[in-house]
PDB file of N, CA, C and O in Angstrom:
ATOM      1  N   UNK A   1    -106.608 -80.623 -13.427  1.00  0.00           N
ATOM      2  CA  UNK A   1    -106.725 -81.291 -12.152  1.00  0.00           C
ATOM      3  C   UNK A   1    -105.368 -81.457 -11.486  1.00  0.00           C
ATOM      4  O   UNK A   1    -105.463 -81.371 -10.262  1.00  0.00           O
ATOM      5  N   UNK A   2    -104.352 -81.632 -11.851  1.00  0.00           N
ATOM      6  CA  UNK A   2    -103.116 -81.905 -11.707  1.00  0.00           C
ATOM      7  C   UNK A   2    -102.369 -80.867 -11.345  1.00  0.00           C
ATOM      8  O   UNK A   2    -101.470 -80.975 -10.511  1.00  0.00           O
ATOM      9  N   UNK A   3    -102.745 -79.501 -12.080  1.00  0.00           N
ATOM     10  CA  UNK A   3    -102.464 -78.001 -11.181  1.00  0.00           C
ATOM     11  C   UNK A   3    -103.181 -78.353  -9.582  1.00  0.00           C
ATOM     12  O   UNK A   3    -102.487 -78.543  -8.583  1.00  0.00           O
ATOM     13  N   UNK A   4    -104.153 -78.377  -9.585  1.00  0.00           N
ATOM     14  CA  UNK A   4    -104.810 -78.322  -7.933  1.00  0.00           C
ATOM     15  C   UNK A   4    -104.329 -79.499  -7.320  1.00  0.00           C
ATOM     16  O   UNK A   4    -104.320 -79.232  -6.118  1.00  0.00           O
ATOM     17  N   UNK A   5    -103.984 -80.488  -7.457  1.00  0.00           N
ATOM     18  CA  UNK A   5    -103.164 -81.476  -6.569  1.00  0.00           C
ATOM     19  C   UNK A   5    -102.315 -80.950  -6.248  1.00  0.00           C
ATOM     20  O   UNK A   5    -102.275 -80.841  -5.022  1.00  0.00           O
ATOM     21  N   UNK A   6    -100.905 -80.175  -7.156  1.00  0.00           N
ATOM     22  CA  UNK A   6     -99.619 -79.468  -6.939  1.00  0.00           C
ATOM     23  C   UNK A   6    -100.124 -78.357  -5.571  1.00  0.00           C
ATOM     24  O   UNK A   6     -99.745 -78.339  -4.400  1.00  0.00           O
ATOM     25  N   UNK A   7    -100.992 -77.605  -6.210  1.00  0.00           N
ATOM     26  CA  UNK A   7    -101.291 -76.222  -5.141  1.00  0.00           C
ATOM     27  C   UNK A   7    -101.678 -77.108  -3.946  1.00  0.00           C
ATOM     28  O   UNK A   7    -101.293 -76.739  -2.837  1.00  0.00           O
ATOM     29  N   UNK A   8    -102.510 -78.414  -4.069  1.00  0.00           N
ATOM     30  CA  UNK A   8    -102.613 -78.814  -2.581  1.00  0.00           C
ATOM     31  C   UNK A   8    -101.402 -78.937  -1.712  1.00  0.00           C
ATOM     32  O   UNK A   8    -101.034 -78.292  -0.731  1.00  0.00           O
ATOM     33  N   UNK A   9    -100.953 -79.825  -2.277  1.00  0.00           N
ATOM     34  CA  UNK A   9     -99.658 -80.734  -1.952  1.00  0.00           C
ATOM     35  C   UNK A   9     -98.588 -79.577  -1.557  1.00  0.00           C
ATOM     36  O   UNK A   9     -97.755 -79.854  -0.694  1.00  0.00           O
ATOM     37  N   UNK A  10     -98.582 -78.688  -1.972  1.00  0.00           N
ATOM     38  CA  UNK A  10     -97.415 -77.475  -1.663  1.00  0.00           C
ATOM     39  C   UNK A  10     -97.924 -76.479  -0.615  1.00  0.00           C
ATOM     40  O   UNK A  10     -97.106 -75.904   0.103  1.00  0.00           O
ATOM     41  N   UNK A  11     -99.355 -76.231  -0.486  1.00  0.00           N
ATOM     42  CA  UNK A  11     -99.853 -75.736   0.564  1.00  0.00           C
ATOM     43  C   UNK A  11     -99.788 -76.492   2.028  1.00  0.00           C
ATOM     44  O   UNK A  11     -99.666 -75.702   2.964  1.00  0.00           O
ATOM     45  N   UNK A  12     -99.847 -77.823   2.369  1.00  0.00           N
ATOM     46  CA  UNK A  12     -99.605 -78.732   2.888  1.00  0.00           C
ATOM     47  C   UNK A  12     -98.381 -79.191   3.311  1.00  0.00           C
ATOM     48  O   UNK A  12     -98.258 -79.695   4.428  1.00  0.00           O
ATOM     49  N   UNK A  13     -97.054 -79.023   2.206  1.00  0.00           N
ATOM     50  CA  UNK A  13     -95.829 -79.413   2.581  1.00  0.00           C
ATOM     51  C   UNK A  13     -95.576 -77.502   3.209  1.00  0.00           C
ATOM     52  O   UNK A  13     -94.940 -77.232   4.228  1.00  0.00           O
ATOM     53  N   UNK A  14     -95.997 -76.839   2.640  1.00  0.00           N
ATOM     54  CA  UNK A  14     -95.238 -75.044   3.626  1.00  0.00           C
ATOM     55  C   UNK A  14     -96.096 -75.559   5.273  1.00  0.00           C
ATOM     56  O   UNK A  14     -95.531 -75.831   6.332  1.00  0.00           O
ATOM     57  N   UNK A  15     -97.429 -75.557   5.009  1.00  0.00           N
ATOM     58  CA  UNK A  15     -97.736 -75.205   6.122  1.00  0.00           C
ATOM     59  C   UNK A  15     -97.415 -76.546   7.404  1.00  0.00           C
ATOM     60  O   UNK A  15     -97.552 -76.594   8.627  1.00  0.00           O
ATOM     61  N   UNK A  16     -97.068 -77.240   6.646  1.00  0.00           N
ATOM     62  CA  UNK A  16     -96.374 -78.828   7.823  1.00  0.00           C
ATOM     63  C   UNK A  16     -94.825 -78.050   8.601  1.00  0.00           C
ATOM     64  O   UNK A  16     -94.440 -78.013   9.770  1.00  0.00           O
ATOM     65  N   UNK A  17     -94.221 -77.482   7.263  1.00  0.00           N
ATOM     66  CA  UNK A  17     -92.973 -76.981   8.197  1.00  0.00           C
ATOM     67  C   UNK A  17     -93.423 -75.616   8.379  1.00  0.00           C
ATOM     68  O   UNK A  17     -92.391 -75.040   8.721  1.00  0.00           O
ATOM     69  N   UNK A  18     -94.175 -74.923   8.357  1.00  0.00           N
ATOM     70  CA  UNK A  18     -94.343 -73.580   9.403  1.00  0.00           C
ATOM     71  C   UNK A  18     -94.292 -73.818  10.471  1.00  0.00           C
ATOM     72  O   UNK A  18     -93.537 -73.240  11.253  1.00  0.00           O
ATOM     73  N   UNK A  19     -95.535 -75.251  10.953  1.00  0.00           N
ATOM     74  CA  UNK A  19     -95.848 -75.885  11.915  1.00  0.00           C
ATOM     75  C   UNK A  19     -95.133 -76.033  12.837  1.00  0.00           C
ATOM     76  O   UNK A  19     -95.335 -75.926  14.046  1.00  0.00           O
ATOM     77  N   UNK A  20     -93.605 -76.481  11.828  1.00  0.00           N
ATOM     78  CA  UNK A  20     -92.658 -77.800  12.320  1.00  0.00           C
ATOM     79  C   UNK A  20     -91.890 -76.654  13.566  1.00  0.00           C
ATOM     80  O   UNK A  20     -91.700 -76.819  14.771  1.00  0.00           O
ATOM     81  N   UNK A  21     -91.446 -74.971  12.257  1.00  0.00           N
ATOM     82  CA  UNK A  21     -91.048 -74.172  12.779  1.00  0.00           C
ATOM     83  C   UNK A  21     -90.905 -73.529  14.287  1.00  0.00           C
ATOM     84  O   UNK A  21     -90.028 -73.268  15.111  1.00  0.00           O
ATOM     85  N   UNK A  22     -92.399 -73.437  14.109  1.00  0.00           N
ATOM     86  CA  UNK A  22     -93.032 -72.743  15.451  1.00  0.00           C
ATOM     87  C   UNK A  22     -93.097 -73.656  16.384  1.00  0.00           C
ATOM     88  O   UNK A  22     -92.896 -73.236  17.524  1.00  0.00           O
ATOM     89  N   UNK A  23     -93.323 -74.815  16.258  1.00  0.00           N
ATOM     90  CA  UNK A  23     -93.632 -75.661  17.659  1.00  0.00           C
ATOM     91  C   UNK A  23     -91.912 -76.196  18.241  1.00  0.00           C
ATOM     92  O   UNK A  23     -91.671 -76.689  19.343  1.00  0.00           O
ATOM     93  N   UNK A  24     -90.832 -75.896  17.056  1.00  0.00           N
ATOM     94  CA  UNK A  24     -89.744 -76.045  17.496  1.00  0.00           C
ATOM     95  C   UNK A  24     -88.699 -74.628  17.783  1.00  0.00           C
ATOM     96  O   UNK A  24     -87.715 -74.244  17.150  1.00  0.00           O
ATOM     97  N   UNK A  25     -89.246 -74.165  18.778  1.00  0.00           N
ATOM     98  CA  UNK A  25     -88.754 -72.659  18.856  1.00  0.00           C
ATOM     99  C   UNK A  25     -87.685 -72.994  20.004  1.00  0.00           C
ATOM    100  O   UNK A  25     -88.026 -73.702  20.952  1.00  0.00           O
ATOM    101  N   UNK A  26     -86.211 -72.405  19.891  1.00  0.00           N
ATOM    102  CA  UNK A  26     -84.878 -72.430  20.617  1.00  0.00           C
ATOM    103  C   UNK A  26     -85.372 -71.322  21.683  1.00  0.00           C
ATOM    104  O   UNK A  26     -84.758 -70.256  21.720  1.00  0.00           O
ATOM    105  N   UNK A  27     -86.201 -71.489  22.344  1.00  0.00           N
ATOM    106  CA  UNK A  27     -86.503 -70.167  23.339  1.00  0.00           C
ATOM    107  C   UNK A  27     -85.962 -70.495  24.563  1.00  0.00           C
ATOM    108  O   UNK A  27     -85.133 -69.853  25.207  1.00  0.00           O
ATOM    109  N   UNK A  28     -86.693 -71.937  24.942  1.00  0.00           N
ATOM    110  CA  UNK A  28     -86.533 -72.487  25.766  1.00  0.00           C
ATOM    111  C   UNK A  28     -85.177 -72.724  26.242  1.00  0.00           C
ATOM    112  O   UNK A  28     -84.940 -72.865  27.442  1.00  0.00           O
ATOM    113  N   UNK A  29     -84.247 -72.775  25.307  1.00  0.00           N
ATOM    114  CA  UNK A  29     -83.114 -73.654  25.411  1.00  0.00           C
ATOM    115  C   UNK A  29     -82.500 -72.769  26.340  1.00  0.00           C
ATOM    116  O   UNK A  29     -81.942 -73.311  27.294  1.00  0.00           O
ATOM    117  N   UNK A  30     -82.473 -71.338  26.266  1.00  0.00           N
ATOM    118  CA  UNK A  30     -81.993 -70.693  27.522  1.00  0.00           C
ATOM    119  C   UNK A  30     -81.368 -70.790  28.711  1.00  0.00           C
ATOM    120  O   UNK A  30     -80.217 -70.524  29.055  1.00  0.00           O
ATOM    121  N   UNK A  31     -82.726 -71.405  29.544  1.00  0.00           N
ATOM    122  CA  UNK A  31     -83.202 -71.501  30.455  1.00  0.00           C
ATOM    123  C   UNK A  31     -82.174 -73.150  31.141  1.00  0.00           C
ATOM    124  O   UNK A  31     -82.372 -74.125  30.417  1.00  0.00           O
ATOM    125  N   UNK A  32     -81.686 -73.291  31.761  1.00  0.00           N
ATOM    126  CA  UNK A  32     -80.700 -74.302  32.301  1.00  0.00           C
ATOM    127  C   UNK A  32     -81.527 -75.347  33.304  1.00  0.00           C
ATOM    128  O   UNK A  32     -81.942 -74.855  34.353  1.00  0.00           O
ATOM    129  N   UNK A  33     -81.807 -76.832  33.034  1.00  0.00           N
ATOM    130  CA  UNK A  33     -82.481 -77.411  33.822  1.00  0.00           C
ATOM    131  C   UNK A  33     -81.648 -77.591  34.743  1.00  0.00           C
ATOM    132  O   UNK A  33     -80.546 -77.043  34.745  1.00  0.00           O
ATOM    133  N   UNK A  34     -82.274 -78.800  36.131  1.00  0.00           N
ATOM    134  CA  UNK A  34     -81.429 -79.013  37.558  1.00  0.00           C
ATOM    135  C   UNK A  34     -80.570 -79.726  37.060  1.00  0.00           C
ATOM    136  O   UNK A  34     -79.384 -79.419  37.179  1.00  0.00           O
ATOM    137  N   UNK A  35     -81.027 -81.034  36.271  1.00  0.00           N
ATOM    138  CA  UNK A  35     -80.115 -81.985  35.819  1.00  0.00           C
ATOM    139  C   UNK A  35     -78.865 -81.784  34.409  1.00  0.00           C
ATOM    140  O   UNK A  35     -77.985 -82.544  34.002  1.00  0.00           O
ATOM    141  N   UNK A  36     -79.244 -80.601  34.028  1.00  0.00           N
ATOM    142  CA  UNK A  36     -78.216 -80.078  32.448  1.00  0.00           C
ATOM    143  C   UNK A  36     -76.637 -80.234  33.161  1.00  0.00           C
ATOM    144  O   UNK A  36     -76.462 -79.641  34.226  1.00  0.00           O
ATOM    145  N   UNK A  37     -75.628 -80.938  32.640  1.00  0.00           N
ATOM    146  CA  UNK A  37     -74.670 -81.197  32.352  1.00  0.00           C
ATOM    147  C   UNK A  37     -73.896 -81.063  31.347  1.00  0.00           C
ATOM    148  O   UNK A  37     -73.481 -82.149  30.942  1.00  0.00           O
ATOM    149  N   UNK A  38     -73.466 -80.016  30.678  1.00  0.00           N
ATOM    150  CA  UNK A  38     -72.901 -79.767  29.331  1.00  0.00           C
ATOM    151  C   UNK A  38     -71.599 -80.254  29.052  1.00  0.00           C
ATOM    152  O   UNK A  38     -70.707 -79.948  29.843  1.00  0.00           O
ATOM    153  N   UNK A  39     -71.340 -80.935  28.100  1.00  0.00           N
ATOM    154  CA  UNK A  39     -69.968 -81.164  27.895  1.00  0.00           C
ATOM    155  C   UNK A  39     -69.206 -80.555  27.510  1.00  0.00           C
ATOM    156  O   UNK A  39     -69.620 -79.732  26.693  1.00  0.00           O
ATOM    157  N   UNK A  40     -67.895 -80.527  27.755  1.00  0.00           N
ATOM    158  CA  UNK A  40     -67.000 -79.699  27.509  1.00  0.00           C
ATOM    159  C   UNK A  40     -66.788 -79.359  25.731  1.00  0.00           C
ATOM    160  O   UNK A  40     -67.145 -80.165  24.872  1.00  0.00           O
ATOM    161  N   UNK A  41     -66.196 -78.123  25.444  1.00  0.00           N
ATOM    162  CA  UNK A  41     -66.647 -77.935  24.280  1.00  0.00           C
ATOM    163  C   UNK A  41     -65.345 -78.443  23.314  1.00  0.00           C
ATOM    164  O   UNK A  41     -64.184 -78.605  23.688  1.00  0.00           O
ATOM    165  N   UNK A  42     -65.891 -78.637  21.982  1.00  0.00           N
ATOM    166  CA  UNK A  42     -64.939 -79.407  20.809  1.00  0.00           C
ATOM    167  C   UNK A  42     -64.480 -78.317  20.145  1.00  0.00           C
ATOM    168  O   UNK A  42     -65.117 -77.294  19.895  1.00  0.00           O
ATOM    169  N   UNK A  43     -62.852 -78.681  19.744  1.00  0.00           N
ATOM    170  CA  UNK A  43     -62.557 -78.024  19.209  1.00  0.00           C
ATOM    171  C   UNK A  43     -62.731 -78.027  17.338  1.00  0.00           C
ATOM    172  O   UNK A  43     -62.804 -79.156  16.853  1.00  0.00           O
ATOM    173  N   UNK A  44     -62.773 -77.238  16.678  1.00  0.00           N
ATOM    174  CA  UNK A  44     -62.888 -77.115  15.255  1.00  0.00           C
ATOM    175  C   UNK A  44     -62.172 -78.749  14.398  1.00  0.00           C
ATOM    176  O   UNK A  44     -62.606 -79.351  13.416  1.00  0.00           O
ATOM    177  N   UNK A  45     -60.834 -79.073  15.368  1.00  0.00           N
ATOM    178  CA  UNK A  45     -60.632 -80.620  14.183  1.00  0.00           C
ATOM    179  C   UNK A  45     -61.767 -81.829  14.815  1.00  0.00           C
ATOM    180  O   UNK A  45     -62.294 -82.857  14.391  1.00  0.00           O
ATOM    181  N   UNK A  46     -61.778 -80.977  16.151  1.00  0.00           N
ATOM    182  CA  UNK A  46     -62.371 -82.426  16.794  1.00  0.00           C
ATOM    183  C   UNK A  46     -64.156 -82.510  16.200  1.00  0.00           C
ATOM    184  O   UNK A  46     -64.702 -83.472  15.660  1.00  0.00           O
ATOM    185  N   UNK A  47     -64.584 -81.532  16.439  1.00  0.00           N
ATOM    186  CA  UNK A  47     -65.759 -81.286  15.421  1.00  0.00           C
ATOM    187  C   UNK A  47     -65.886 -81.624  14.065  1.00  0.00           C
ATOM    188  O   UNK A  47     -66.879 -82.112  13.525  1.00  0.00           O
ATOM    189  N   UNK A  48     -64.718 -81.304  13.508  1.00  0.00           N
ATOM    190  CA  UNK A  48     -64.367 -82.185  11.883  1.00  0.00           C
ATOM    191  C   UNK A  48     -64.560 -83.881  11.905  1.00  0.00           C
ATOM    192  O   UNK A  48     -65.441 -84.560  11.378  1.00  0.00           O
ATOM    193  N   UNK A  49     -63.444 -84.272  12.682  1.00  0.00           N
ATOM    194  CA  UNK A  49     -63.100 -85.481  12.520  1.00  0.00           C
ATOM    195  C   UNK A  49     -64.590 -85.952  13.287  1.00  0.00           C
ATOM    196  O   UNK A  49     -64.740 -87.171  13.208  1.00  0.00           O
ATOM    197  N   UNK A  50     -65.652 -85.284  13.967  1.00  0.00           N
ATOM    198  CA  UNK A  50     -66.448 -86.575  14.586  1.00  0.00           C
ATOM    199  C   UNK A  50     -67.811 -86.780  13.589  1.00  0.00           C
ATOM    200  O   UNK A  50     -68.481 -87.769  13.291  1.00  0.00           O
ATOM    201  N   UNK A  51     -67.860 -85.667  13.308  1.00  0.00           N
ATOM    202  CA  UNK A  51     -69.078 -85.088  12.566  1.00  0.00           C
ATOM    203  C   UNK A  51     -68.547 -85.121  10.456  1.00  0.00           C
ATOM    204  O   UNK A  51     -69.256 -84.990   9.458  1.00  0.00           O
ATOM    205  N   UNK A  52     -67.478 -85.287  10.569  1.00  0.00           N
ATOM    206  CA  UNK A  52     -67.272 -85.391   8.925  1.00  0.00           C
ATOM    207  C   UNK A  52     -66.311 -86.500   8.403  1.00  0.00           C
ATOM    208  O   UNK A  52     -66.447 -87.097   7.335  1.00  0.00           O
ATOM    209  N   UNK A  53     -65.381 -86.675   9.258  1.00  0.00           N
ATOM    210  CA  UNK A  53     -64.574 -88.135   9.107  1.00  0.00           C
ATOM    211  C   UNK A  53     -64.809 -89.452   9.257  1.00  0.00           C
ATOM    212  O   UNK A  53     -64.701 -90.472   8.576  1.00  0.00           O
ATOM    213  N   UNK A  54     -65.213 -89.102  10.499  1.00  0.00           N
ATOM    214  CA  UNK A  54     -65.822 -90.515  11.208  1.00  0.00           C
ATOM    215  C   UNK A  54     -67.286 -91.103  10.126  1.00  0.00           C
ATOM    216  O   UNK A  54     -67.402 -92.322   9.999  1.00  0.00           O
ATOM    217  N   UNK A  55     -67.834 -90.612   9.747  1.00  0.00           N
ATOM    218  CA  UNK A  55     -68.902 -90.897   8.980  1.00  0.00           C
ATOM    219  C   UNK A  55     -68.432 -91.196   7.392  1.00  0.00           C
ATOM    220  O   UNK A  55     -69.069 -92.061   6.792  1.00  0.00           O
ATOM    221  N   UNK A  56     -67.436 -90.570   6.758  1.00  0.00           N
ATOM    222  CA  UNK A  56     -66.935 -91.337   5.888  1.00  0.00           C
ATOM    223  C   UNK A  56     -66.450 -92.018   5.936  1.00  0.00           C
ATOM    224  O   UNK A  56     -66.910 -92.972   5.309  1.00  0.00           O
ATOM    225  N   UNK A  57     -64.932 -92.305   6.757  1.00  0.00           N
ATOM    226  CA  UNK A  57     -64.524 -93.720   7.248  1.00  0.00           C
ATOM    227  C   UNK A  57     -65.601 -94.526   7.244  1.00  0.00           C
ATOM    228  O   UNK A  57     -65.793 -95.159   6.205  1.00  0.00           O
ATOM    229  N   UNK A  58     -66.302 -94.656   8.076  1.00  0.00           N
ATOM    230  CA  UNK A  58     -67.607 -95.872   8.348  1.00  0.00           C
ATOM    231  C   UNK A  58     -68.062 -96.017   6.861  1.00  0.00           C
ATOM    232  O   UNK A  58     -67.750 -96.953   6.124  1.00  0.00           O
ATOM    233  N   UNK A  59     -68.731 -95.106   6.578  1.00  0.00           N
ATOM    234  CA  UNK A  59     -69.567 -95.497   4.859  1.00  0.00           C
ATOM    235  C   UNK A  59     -67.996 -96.062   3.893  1.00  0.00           C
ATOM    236  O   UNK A  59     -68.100 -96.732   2.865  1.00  0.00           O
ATOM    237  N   UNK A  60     -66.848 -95.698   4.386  1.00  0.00           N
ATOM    238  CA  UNK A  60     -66.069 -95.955   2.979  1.00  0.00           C
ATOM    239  C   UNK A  60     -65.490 -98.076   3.389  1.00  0.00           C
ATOM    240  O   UNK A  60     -65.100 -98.897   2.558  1.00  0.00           O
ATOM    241  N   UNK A  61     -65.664 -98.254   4.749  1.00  0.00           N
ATOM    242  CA  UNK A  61     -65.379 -99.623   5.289  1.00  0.00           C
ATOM    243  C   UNK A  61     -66.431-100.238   5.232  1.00  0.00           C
ATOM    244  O   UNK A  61     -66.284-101.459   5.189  1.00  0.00           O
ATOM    245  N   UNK A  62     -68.104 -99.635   5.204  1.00  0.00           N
ATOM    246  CA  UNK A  62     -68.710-100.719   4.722  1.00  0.00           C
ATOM    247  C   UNK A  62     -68.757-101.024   3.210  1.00  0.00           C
ATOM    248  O   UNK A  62     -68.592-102.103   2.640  1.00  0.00           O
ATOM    249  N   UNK A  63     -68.996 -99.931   2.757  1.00  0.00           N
ATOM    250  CA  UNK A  63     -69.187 -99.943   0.870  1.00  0.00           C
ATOM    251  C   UNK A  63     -67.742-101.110   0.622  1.00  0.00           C
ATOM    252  O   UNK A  63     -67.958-101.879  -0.314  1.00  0.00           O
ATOM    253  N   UNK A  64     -66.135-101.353   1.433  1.00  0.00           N
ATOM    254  CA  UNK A  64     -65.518-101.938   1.261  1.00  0.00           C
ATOM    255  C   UNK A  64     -65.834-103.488   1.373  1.00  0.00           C
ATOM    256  O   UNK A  64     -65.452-104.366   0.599  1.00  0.00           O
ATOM    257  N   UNK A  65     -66.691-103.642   2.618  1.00  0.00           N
ATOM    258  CA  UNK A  65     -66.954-104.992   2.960  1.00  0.00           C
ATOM    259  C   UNK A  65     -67.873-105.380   2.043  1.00  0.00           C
ATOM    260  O   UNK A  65     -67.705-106.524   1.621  1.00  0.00           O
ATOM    261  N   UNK A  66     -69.083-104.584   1.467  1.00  0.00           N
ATOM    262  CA  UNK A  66     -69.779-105.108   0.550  1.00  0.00           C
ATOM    263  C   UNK A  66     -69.229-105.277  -0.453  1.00  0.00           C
ATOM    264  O   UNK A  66     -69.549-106.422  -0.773  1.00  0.00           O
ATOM    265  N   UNK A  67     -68.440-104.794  -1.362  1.00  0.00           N
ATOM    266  CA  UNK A  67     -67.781-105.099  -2.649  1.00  0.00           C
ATOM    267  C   UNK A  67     -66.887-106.264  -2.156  1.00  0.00           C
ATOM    268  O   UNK A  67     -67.024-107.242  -2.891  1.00  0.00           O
ATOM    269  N   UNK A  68     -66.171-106.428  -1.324  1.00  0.00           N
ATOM    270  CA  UNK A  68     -65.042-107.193  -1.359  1.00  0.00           C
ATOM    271  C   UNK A  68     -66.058-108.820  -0.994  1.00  0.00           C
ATOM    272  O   UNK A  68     -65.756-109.825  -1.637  1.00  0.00           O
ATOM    273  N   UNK A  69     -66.777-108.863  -0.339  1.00  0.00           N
ATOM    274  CA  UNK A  69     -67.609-109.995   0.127  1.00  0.00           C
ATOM    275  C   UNK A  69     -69.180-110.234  -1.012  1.00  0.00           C
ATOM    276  O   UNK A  69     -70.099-111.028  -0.811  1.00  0.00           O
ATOM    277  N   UNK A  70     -69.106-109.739  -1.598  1.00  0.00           N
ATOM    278  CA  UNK A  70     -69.679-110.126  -3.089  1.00  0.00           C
ATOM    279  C   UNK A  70     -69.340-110.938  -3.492  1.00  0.00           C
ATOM    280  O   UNK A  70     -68.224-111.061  -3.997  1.00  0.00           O
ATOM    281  N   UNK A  71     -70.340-111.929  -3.395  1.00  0.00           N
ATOM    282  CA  UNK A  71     -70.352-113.482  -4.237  1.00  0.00           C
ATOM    283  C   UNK A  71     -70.998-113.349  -5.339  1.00  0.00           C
ATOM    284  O   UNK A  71     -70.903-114.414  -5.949  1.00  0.00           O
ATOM    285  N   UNK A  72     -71.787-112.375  -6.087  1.00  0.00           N
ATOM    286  CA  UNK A  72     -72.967-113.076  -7.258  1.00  0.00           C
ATOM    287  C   UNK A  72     -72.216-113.414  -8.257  1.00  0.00           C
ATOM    288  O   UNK A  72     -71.075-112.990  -8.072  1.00  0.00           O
ATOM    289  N   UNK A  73     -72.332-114.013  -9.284  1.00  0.00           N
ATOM    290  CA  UNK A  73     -71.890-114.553 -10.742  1.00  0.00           C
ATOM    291  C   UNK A  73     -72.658-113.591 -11.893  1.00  0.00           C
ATOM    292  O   UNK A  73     -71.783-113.278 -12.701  1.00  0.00           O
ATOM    293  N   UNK A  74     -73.433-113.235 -12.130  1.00  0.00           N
ATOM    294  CA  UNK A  74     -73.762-112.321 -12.600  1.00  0.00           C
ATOM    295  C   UNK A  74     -73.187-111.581 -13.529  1.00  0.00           C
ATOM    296  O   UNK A  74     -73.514-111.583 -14.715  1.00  0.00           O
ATOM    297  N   UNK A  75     -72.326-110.931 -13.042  1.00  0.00           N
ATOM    298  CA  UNK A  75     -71.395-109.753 -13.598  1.00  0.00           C
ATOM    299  C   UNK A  75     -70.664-110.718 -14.703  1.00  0.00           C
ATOM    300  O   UNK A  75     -70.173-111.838 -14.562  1.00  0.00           O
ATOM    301  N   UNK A  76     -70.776-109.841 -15.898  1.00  0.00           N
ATOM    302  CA  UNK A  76     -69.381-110.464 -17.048  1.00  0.00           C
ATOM    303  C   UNK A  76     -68.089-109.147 -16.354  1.00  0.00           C
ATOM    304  O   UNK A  76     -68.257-108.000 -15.940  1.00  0.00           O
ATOM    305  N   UNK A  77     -66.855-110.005 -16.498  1.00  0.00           N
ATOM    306  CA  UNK A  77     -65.678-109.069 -16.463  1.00  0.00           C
ATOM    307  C   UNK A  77     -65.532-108.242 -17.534  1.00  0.00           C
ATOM    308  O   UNK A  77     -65.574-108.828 -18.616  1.00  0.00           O
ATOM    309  N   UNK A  78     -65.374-107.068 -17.571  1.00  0.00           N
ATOM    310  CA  UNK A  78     -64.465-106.545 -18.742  1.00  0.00           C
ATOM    311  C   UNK A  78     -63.661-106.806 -19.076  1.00  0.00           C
ATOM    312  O   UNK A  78     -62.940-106.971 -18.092  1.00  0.00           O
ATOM    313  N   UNK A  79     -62.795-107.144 -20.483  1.00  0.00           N
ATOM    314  CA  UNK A  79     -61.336-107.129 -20.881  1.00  0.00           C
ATOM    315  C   UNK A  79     -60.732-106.072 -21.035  1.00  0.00           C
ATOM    316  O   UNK A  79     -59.544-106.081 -21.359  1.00  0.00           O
TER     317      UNK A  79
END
């Protein structure tokens, strides 16, 4: 029984993103609306730093604020 759940469940997860595929087709994107305004384009650090820095900075200053602002008692210290 547990084989035919799998074959469901996997027939179901392909054919959700075939779905996902086709109904999200870049065809359109072509085509330039009245209101499209594109921004000027980024260069390779600036693309780094917004999309790969900036997002660790942030995760590495909160993970900081949570450890450092940790009150529980809980924890034994190591010696």
């Amino acid at each position: 029984m547990d084989k035919k759940n799998a074959l469901r469940a996997g027939a179901v997860a392909a054919g959700t993103t075939l779905m996902m595929l086709l109904m999200s087709s870049p065809a359109l994107a072509l085509t330039r609306d009245d209101g499209d305004d594109p921004a000027p384009k980024l260069s390779v650090a600036e693309t780094l730093g917004l999309y790969v820095a900036a997002p660790l900075v942030l995760f590495l200053v909160i993970a900081g604020l949570v450890m450092v602002l940790d009150r529980s008692k809980d924890r034994v210290k190591k010696a």
